[in-house]
Amino acid sequence: MSNGVIAITEQSEGIFRKVTYEALSEGNRLAESLGCNLTAVVLGSGIENISDEPGKYGADKIIVVDNQALSEYMTDAYTNVVADIVNKENPSVLIMGASSQGKDMSARLSARLNAPLAMDCVEIRVENGNIIATRPMYGGKILADVALYGKPQIVAIRPNAMGIAESSGAGVIEKLDIDVGKTDLMFVEKKLDIGKVELTEADVVVSGGRGMGGPDFSVIEELAELLGGAVGASRSAVDEGWRPPSDQVGQTGKVVSPNLYVACGISGAIQHLAGMSSSKVIVAINKDDEAPIFPKADFGIVGDLFEYVPLITEEIKKLKS
Amino acid sequence: MEIIVLLKQVPATESFIGIADDGVSIKTEYIKWVINPYDEFAVEEALRIKEAQGGSVTVVSAGQERAVEAIRTALAMGADKGILIKDPVVDNCDALGIARILAAAVKDLQFDLIIAGQRAVDDDNFQVGTAVAEFLGIPNISLVIKEEIADGKIKCQRTVEGGTVVLEAPLPALFTTQRGLNEPRYASLPGIMKAKKKPLDIKSLSDIGVDASEIGEPKSKILAMKLPPEREGGRIIKGDSSQSIVAELVNALHKEAKVI
């Protein structure tokens, strides 16, 4: 009998990240395979109003630590608190999103707890009570099945890779008063681009490359906005200074797995393909009919993106109305 | 400012990656080995700090003999000293084991700051730098695009979903790099000449006072590698006019693929 699965939730400004619902849903599925309970951990300050939400995704118990010192994610305070919870609950599996927070915390926890970690997983299965995680390596050029040994087995899941499934759990809330312990980090400030859809979490990504010919990405931005998606860029577009580094999709940029990826004026360098090939549907628009992006795309249009992208936007508007 | 850079040698990102006959590792015959791009940012940032504040930059790596080339490149960029931990145990380690070894290697060195890549672009583990900080009991800040050091503290701007956060930590501390931090310099010819004379020590585990049993068996192990599924599609939409092509595409995305 397993000791349970703990899902670490993540909220920003009192709203759970999408990957949190994915981690809860996957955690619930793992708990069922292991024949154990799912416990959700909610950390933050002034988070009472969202604390019961994990119950809708199968959490049997919800541990809430509401503490001023947890109002912002800080590696040391969060690691201290989660390590305390793990030591008390002794779970078999710890699951969280491989977000900027989850990647940082899972790595620190792995070292603190001497526990195995599979980072950025896209699929998880249970064999003989152990986790086997599938995770991309070499920027997605390889998928590896990784076995974890020891306890707890930590899995950080790639945003957008796993589904969200509602399921009613008992959702019993347990408020814990845990001291954040010794901390060194000080919070200075935060700047969020409100309303901007995060690339790694977007359902639709429209990216531009060298074919954009300059910093004017307005045709792409319009299509992305219409679809509630995010704008991405190839490395050439970033190197040219047309887009910020945070928009770069690829092996040395962000790895994205949206439902729809539209590559505009992107030839498809192997490093770029590595960053977007796990997208569910790929559309490529390029003047060069021999561009390596085309064999990797589900649908291709050979032509000028400045002609086709606005037409696509218009056609989708018609469809929506 | 005494700075340590953690560095890994990885296949160049333009490499085609194939699976070796054992099914759990990659073919290495035709690979061009380079400094992990995120570690290159780390070397560059360390050099900039040294140029502004004085001190020295030591590059530490764990890996095979060939990693000497990557360390030499960092020395040619301007780093002062290199250490390679080369031991049969290293080859069998997972990320946690490597972090333990690197922490042991730097523990007895003088340092104010450690800079590491956010991840190596081979394993993509995002784990080693942060775990080294934990083993050393020092604070870490990950995914940094800007740093500022003053009065024994480092202030770092890190990227988060949809924005940035600024955090401050007392030194010694570790931070990991994010694209946007800097543009790494190329090694100059005089730099390459000088690098040949700079100290580069190759050490075994026992040289750094680590018993193989302390590292233990890896806690994660690759069971199998596979190539991602090939896309069948590659359907080029053709038509009499751009309007009809677009209509067909949007229809396909809506009705077949159901993504809009």
XYZ file of C-alpha atoms in Angstrom:
581
model
C 0.000 0.000 0.000
C 1.394 3.281 -1.046
C 1.614 6.279 1.218
C -0.056 8.638 -1.126
C 0.545 11.182 -3.811
C 1.118 14.832 -2.984
C 0.459 17.449 -5.644
C 2.059 20.831 -5.057
C -0.229 23.492 -6.472
C 0.991 26.805 -7.795
C -0.858 30.083 -7.739
C 0.019 33.515 -8.945
C -1.979 36.480 -7.602
C -4.549 34.085 -6.130
C -5.178 32.181 -9.369
C -3.958 28.632 -9.890
C -1.753 28.118 -12.910
C -3.165 25.866 -15.603
C -0.347 23.362 -14.988
C -1.644 22.981 -11.431
C -4.889 21.471 -12.752
C -2.791 19.196 -14.959
C -0.653 18.137 -11.968
C -3.752 17.508 -9.834
C -5.430 15.474 -12.611
C -2.307 13.412 -13.268
C -1.693 13.065 -9.521
C -5.225 11.762 -9.131
C -4.690 9.229 -11.886
C -1.411 8.073 -10.283
C -3.091 7.816 -6.879
C -5.747 5.566 -8.413
C -3.090 3.334 -10.042
C -1.201 3.140 -6.767
C -4.352 2.639 -4.695
C -3.743 5.593 -2.445
C -4.986 9.088 -1.674
C -4.205 12.375 -3.380
C -3.221 15.257 -1.156
C -2.946 18.773 -2.562
C -0.697 21.387 -0.995
C -1.692 25.031 -1.344
C 0.914 27.596 -0.350
C 0.653 31.358 -0.304
C -0.720 34.322 1.573
C -4.435 35.160 1.662
C -5.316 32.046 -0.310
C -8.321 30.887 1.703
C -10.828 31.518 -1.098
C -9.079 29.166 -3.553
C -8.073 26.475 -1.053
C -11.003 24.153 -1.712
C -10.556 24.085 -5.499
C -8.172 21.069 -5.681
C -11.046 18.959 -4.311
C -12.720 19.274 -7.725
C -9.757 17.504 -9.307
C -9.700 14.551 -6.967
C -7.786 15.787 -3.913
C -8.884 13.869 -0.842
C -7.016 16.165 1.491
C -5.868 19.729 0.967
C -3.025 20.989 3.122
C -3.118 24.769 3.287
C -0.239 26.858 4.562
C -1.325 30.478 4.573
C 1.632 32.572 5.607
C 2.751 36.100 4.791
C 6.265 34.756 4.145
C 4.857 32.603 1.322
C 3.147 35.437 -0.546
C 5.738 35.192 -3.329
C 7.546 32.067 -4.474
C 10.941 32.000 -2.800
C 13.098 28.909 -3.231
C 14.170 28.616 0.390
C 10.868 29.337 2.175
C 8.863 27.098 -0.169
C 11.421 24.264 -0.081
C 11.529 24.385 3.718
C 7.753 24.182 4.039
C 7.275 21.451 1.416
C 10.133 19.402 2.898
C 8.410 19.625 6.302
C 5.148 18.442 4.784
C 6.884 15.569 2.978
C 8.616 14.471 6.173
C 5.292 14.500 8.004
C 3.180 12.842 5.283
C 5.833 10.487 3.901
C 4.329 10.336 0.377
C 5.414 7.910 -2.329
C 5.036 10.471 -5.099
C 5.369 14.236 -5.267
C 3.996 15.869 -8.412
C 4.095 19.471 -9.573
C 4.247 21.547 -12.734
C 7.606 22.054 -14.434
C 7.101 25.819 -14.383
C 9.784 28.325 -13.405
C 8.681 27.687 -9.814
C 8.318 23.914 -10.082
C 11.644 23.364 -11.826
C 13.441 25.348 -9.169
C 11.674 23.825 -6.181
C 11.733 20.221 -7.424
C 15.503 20.382 -8.009
C 16.132 21.805 -4.549
C 13.758 19.292 -2.926
C 15.376 16.396 -4.747
C 18.724 17.332 -3.208
C 17.231 18.082 0.217
C 15.261 14.829 0.423
C 17.805 12.723 -1.480
C 14.885 11.822 -3.708
C 14.816 10.921 -7.409
C 13.435 13.510 -9.806
C 12.091 13.268 -13.344
C 11.932 16.764 -14.812
C 9.584 18.043 -17.496
C 7.674 14.773 -17.951
C 5.161 14.362 -20.766
C 3.804 10.971 -19.700
C 3.860 8.958 -16.487
C 2.998 5.356 -15.791
C 3.206 3.093 -12.778
C 4.962 -0.256 -12.898
C 5.193 -2.447 -9.778
C 4.484 0.548 -7.592
C 7.260 2.596 -9.178
C 7.016 5.608 -11.433
C 8.240 5.400 -15.002
C 8.288 8.840 -16.557
C 8.664 9.726 -20.211
C 10.596 12.925 -20.700
C 12.112 14.702 -23.679
C 15.901 15.011 -23.812
C 18.206 16.727 -26.288
C 15.591 19.419 -26.754
C 12.931 16.897 -27.680
C 15.002 15.046 -30.274
C 14.776 12.014 -27.961
C 12.092 10.726 -25.620
C 13.433 8.750 -22.671
C 11.628 6.424 -20.277
C 13.117 7.047 -16.864
C 12.674 4.823 -13.815
C 12.866 6.382 -10.371
C 14.130 4.571 -7.284
C 13.572 5.682 -3.702
C 11.053 7.869 -1.960
C 9.403 10.197 -2.581
C 9.558 9.949 -6.347
C 9.367 13.523 -7.619
C 7.849 14.272 -11.009
C 7.619 17.726 -12.537
C 5.269 17.729 -15.517
C 5.606 19.786 -18.674
C 2.872 22.416 -18.997
C 0.255 21.587 -21.658
C 1.423 17.982 -22.060
C -1.187 16.241 -19.914
C -4.933 16.582 -19.770
C -7.154 18.091 -17.119
C -9.871 15.849 -15.679
C -12.376 16.867 -13.026
C -13.040 14.276 -10.354
C -14.636 14.705 -6.983
C -12.352 14.163 -4.036
C -13.304 14.584 -0.385
C -11.326 17.812 -0.351
C -10.892 17.912 3.414
C -8.961 21.040 4.274
C -6.184 20.835 6.833
C -4.651 24.168 7.761
C -1.073 23.895 8.894
C 0.913 26.515 10.669
C 4.431 25.808 9.450
C 7.337 28.095 10.117
C 9.231 28.916 6.913
C 12.499 28.335 8.769
C 15.855 29.833 7.863
C 15.708 31.895 4.691
C 18.299 33.974 2.843
C 16.375 35.249 -0.153
C 14.695 38.649 -0.108
C 11.890 39.629 -2.461
C 12.552 42.941 -4.205
C 9.970 43.365 -6.939
C 7.837 41.660 -9.558
C 6.824 42.835 -13.013
C 4.078 40.909 -14.756
C 2.800 41.650 -18.222
C -0.886 41.391 -17.346
C -2.998 39.952 -20.111
C -0.070 38.466 -21.980
C -0.561 34.760 -22.594
C 2.436 32.740 -21.400
C 4.090 30.905 -24.298
C 4.566 27.613 -22.467
C 0.916 27.532 -21.358
C -0.747 28.844 -24.502
C -3.200 26.661 -26.450
C -2.199 28.433 -29.628
C 1.236 29.777 -30.542
C 1.854 31.852 -33.660
C 5.571 32.306 -34.320
C 7.532 34.417 -36.752
C 11.014 33.876 -38.119
C 13.463 35.438 -40.502
C 10.692 35.686 -43.093
C 9.144 38.474 -41.021
C 11.893 40.691 -42.417
C 11.721 43.149 -39.519
C 10.316 43.885 -36.071
C 6.752 44.445 -37.290
C 4.944 41.315 -36.055
C 1.462 42.860 -36.223
C -0.007 40.294 -38.656
C 1.103 37.525 -36.318
C -0.030 39.360 -33.203
C -3.520 39.806 -34.665
C -3.905 36.109 -35.413
C -2.533 35.133 -31.985
C -4.876 37.561 -30.254
C -7.906 36.347 -32.165
C -7.147 32.776 -31.056
C -6.291 33.773 -27.477
C -2.746 32.581 -28.079
C 0.795 33.757 -27.637
C 3.407 35.080 -30.047
C 6.668 33.189 -30.407
C 9.802 33.720 -32.456
C 12.627 31.770 -33.994
C 16.181 32.314 -32.877
C 16.956 34.389 -35.998
C 14.123 36.790 -35.181
C 15.432 37.142 -31.616
C 19.051 37.531 -32.739
C 17.938 40.280 -35.128
C 16.443 42.050 -32.124
C 12.907 41.879 -33.530
C 11.562 40.042 -30.481
C 12.747 39.671 -26.844
C 14.633 36.484 -25.821
C 11.612 35.467 -23.715
C 9.684 34.863 -26.975
C 12.210 32.413 -28.402
C 10.935 28.923 -29.138
C 13.563 26.227 -29.548
C 16.210 24.075 -27.962
C 17.869 27.046 -26.275
C 14.614 28.882 -25.729
C 11.180 27.797 -24.617
C 9.728 24.420 -25.404
C 6.052 24.673 -26.237
C 3.298 22.060 -26.719
C 0.212 24.011 -27.802
C -2.798 22.505 -29.560
C -1.974 24.624 -32.586
C 1.423 25.966 -33.629
C 1.585 28.283 -36.625
C 5.114 28.824 -37.971
C 5.307 31.887 -40.197
C 8.415 32.549 -42.236
C 10.334 29.981 -40.193
C 12.509 27.629 -42.227
C 12.669 25.015 -39.468
C 16.217 24.743 -38.132
C 16.656 21.571 -36.088
C 16.921 23.642 -32.881
C 13.572 25.305 -33.597
C 11.894 22.004 -34.438
C 13.113 20.656 -31.098
C 11.189 23.398 -29.305
C 7.827 22.939 -30.996
C 7.578 19.439 -32.429
C 5.440 18.221 -29.511
C 2.692 20.652 -30.579
C -0.496 18.790 -31.419
C -1.099 20.407 -34.816
C 1.514 22.348 -36.760
C 0.839 24.736 -39.629
C 3.726 26.151 -41.644
C 3.646 29.110 -43.989
C 6.819 29.716 -45.951
C 7.830 31.002 -49.389
C 10.413 28.253 -49.835
C 8.702 24.981 -50.713
C 11.828 23.088 -49.660
C 11.941 24.558 -46.150
C 12.580 21.748 -43.631
C 9.571 22.924 -41.607
C 7.114 21.458 -44.158
C 7.717 17.726 -43.536
C 7.332 18.445 -39.800
C 4.043 20.285 -40.277
C 0.569 18.805 -40.546
C -0.529 21.511 -42.950
C 1.614 23.726 -45.132
C 1.053 26.737 -47.332
C 3.801 27.713 -49.764
C 3.548 31.439 -50.099
C 4.072 34.887 -48.632
C 3.108 35.031 -44.977
C 2.125 38.697 -45.315
C -0.491 37.646 -47.846
C -1.696 34.492 -46.107
C -1.683 35.278 -42.388
C -4.137 38.228 -42.657
C -6.388 36.060 -44.846
C -6.319 33.307 -42.229
C -7.236 35.853 -39.553
C -10.186 37.062 -41.673
C -11.358 33.527 -42.402
C -11.302 32.579 -38.721
C -13.205 35.773 -37.855
C -15.872 34.728 -40.353
C -15.978 31.265 -38.803
C -16.377 32.718 -35.330
C -19.189 35.071 -36.244
C 35.196 38.306 -6.287
C 36.064 34.604 -6.508
C 33.707 33.038 -9.018
C 33.110 29.409 -9.912
C 31.388 28.413 -13.123
C 29.867 24.937 -13.418
C 30.250 23.728 -16.960
C 29.164 20.756 -19.014
C 30.224 19.648 -22.456
C 27.234 18.718 -24.620
C 26.465 17.889 -28.270
C 26.119 21.043 -30.379
C 22.450 21.926 -30.788
C 22.651 21.492 -34.566
C 23.614 17.815 -34.056
C 21.342 15.076 -35.279
C 20.808 12.776 -32.340
C 20.516 9.043 -32.927
C 19.998 6.234 -30.444
C 22.919 3.862 -29.828
C 22.594 0.082 -30.038
C 22.195 -0.227 -26.259
C 18.919 1.684 -26.572
C 19.626 3.897 -23.567
C 22.290 6.276 -24.858
C 22.975 8.297 -27.978
C 25.343 7.634 -30.864
C 28.420 9.743 -30.305
C 30.434 9.075 -33.479
C 29.521 12.189 -35.417
C 28.819 14.573 -32.593
C 30.494 17.922 -32.322
C 31.000 18.644 -28.619
C 30.634 22.179 -27.317
C 30.166 24.107 -24.086
C 26.522 23.890 -23.035
C 25.045 27.190 -24.364
C 23.630 28.141 -20.953
C 27.056 27.533 -19.381
C 28.548 29.825 -22.001
C 26.330 32.590 -20.615
C 27.682 31.650 -17.175
C 31.319 31.953 -18.301
C 30.614 35.298 -19.978
C 28.822 36.730 -16.933
C 31.623 35.546 -14.630
C 34.187 37.268 -16.846
C 32.190 40.510 -16.852
C 31.961 40.488 -13.053
C 35.678 39.765 -12.790
C 36.501 42.570 -15.224
C 34.421 45.021 -13.180
C 35.362 43.908 -9.692
C 38.572 41.898 -9.942
C 39.061 38.361 -8.682
C 39.241 35.097 -10.553
C 37.084 32.656 -12.462
C 37.419 28.900 -11.970
C 35.598 26.519 -14.281
C 34.556 23.172 -12.802
C 33.210 20.271 -14.801
C 32.530 16.584 -14.277
C 32.732 14.345 -17.285
C 34.920 12.463 -19.687
C 38.409 13.346 -20.879
C 37.034 15.167 -23.922
C 35.456 17.796 -21.627
C 38.981 19.239 -21.355
C 38.309 20.908 -24.720
C 35.244 22.707 -23.365
C 37.168 23.853 -20.299
C 40.033 25.079 -22.539
C 37.529 27.084 -24.551
C 36.315 28.743 -21.345
C 39.943 29.450 -20.390
C 40.476 30.942 -23.850
C 37.466 33.209 -23.271
C 39.286 34.466 -20.166
C 38.647 32.121 -17.239
C 41.697 31.580 -15.037
C 41.628 27.967 -14.006
C 39.896 24.710 -14.831
C 39.088 21.576 -12.888
C 37.718 18.412 -14.459
C 36.423 15.642 -12.241
C 37.002 12.511 -14.264
C 36.172 9.199 -12.681
C 34.371 6.026 -13.769
C 31.762 6.815 -11.105
C 30.911 10.084 -12.900
C 29.867 8.239 -16.053
C 27.273 6.255 -14.134
C 25.751 9.206 -12.255
C 22.331 10.795 -12.542
C 21.897 14.563 -12.098
C 21.744 14.267 -8.316
C 25.013 12.314 -8.251
C 26.737 14.862 -10.491
C 25.501 17.673 -8.251
C 26.916 15.861 -5.211
C 30.297 15.486 -6.925
C 30.413 19.105 -8.108
C 29.447 20.318 -4.631
C 32.275 18.244 -3.144
C 34.705 19.627 -5.744
C 33.919 23.289 -4.992
C 33.398 22.935 -1.240
C 37.069 23.453 -0.428
C 37.627 26.203 -2.974
C 37.339 29.862 -2.108
C 34.217 31.319 -3.680
C 31.786 34.203 -3.384
C 29.605 33.263 -6.293
C 28.773 30.176 -8.362
C 27.173 30.521 -11.787
C 25.643 27.565 -13.613
C 23.504 27.052 -16.690
C 19.785 26.663 -15.967
C 20.013 23.309 -17.747
C 22.296 21.363 -20.018
C 20.752 21.009 -23.458
C 21.469 17.260 -23.547
C 19.723 15.858 -20.455
C 17.503 18.945 -20.025
C 17.307 18.179 -16.317
C 17.221 21.759 -14.922
C 18.578 20.176 -11.789
C 22.319 20.257 -11.221
C 22.954 23.945 -10.415
C 20.105 24.212 -7.948
C 21.011 20.899 -6.299
C 24.646 22.013 -5.903
C 23.404 25.102 -4.026
C 21.360 22.877 -1.729
C 24.318 20.559 -1.031
C 26.486 23.583 -0.230
C 23.767 25.160 1.908
C 23.776 28.428 -0.047
C 20.868 30.314 -1.646
C 20.134 29.940 -5.351
C 18.257 32.072 -7.855
C 17.389 30.416 -11.158
C 16.715 31.669 -14.710
C 18.560 34.958 -14.259
C 18.685 37.616 -16.996
C 20.348 40.391 -14.985
C 22.481 40.583 -11.868
C 24.015 43.276 -9.733
C 26.512 42.750 -6.934
C 27.057 45.230 -4.105
C 27.801 45.134 -0.386
C 28.142 41.396 -0.156
C 24.773 40.803 -1.817
C 23.592 39.839 -5.263
C 20.384 41.113 -6.779
C 19.046 39.023 -9.630
C 16.214 39.469 -12.070
C 14.753 36.082 -12.952
C 12.201 35.196 -15.592
C 8.860 33.759 -14.524
C 5.746 33.007 -16.580
C 4.580 36.308 -18.024
C 7.205 38.518 -16.447
C 10.188 38.873 -14.166
C 10.921 38.844 -10.433
C 13.837 40.512 -8.683
C 15.318 38.716 -5.679
C 18.289 39.449 -3.471
C 20.599 36.977 -1.760
C 23.609 37.323 0.512
C 26.883 35.984 -0.901
C 28.029 33.292 -1.299
C 25.176 32.355 -3.598
C 24.517 30.469 -6.811
C 22.493 31.586 -9.784
C 21.573 29.887 -13.037
C 21.486 31.577 -16.412
C 18.681 32.367 -18.806
C 18.863 33.515 -22.415
C 19.023 37.302 -22.450
C 21.665 37.552 -19.699
C 24.469 38.431 -22.129
C 26.049 37.680 -25.486
C 29.027 35.379 -24.899
C 32.313 36.533 -26.433
C 34.343 34.444 -28.824
C 37.752 33.271 -27.691
C 40.417 35.496 -29.272
C 43.574 34.072 -30.812
C 45.796 35.460 -28.007
C 43.203 34.071 -25.592
C 43.542 30.629 -27.134
C 47.351 30.828 -26.888
C 47.214 31.920 -23.256
C 44.693 29.203 -22.386
C 47.265 26.523 -23.190
C 49.361 27.659 -20.244
C 46.535 28.117 -17.757
C 46.162 25.489 -15.011
C 43.708 22.694 -15.766
C 43.611 19.941 -13.181
C 42.066 16.556 -13.821
C 40.974 14.990 -10.575
C 39.474 11.705 -9.506
C 36.841 11.349 -6.797
C 39.430 10.404 -4.233
C 41.412 13.545 -5.134
C 38.454 15.622 -3.957
C 37.953 13.472 -0.885
C 34.835 11.655 -2.038
C 34.270 7.965 -1.529
C 32.274 6.351 -4.335
C 29.907 4.898 -1.728
C 28.870 8.448 -0.738
C 27.550 8.949 -4.244
C 25.723 5.636 -4.238
C 23.643 4.090 -6.975
C 21.787 6.456 -9.314
C 18.235 7.179 -8.196
C 17.001 7.592 -11.698
C 17.857 5.470 -14.669
C 17.030 5.605 -18.357
C 15.244 2.392 -19.316
C 14.726 3.158 -22.984
C 15.113 5.914 -25.518
C 12.907 6.434 -28.514
C 12.579 8.988 -31.270
C 9.505 11.203 -31.134
C 6.726 10.022 -33.462
C 7.082 11.254 -37.047
C 4.279 13.376 -38.355
C 2.404 11.761 -41.193
C 0.950 14.970 -42.535
C 3.133 17.322 -44.416
C 0.021 18.128 -46.413
C 0.704 21.135 -48.597
C -2.550 22.883 -49.312
C -2.848 23.972 -52.911
C -5.618 25.834 -54.713
C -6.582 28.267 -57.446
C -6.362 31.325 -55.251
C -4.980 32.335 -51.894
C -8.616 32.669 -50.698
C -9.444 29.071 -51.530
C -6.202 27.803 -49.950
C -6.929 29.663 -46.738
C -10.553 28.506 -46.717
C -9.390 24.901 -47.004
C -6.806 25.331 -44.233
C -9.226 26.950 -41.797
C -11.833 24.331 -42.592
C -9.298 21.553 -41.930
C -8.193 23.120 -38.635
C -11.803 23.523 -37.575
C -13.390 20.275 -38.748
C -10.552 17.722 -39.015
C -8.013 18.820 -36.440
C -10.607 20.567 -34.241
C -8.066 23.039 -32.894
C -9.988 26.211 -33.714
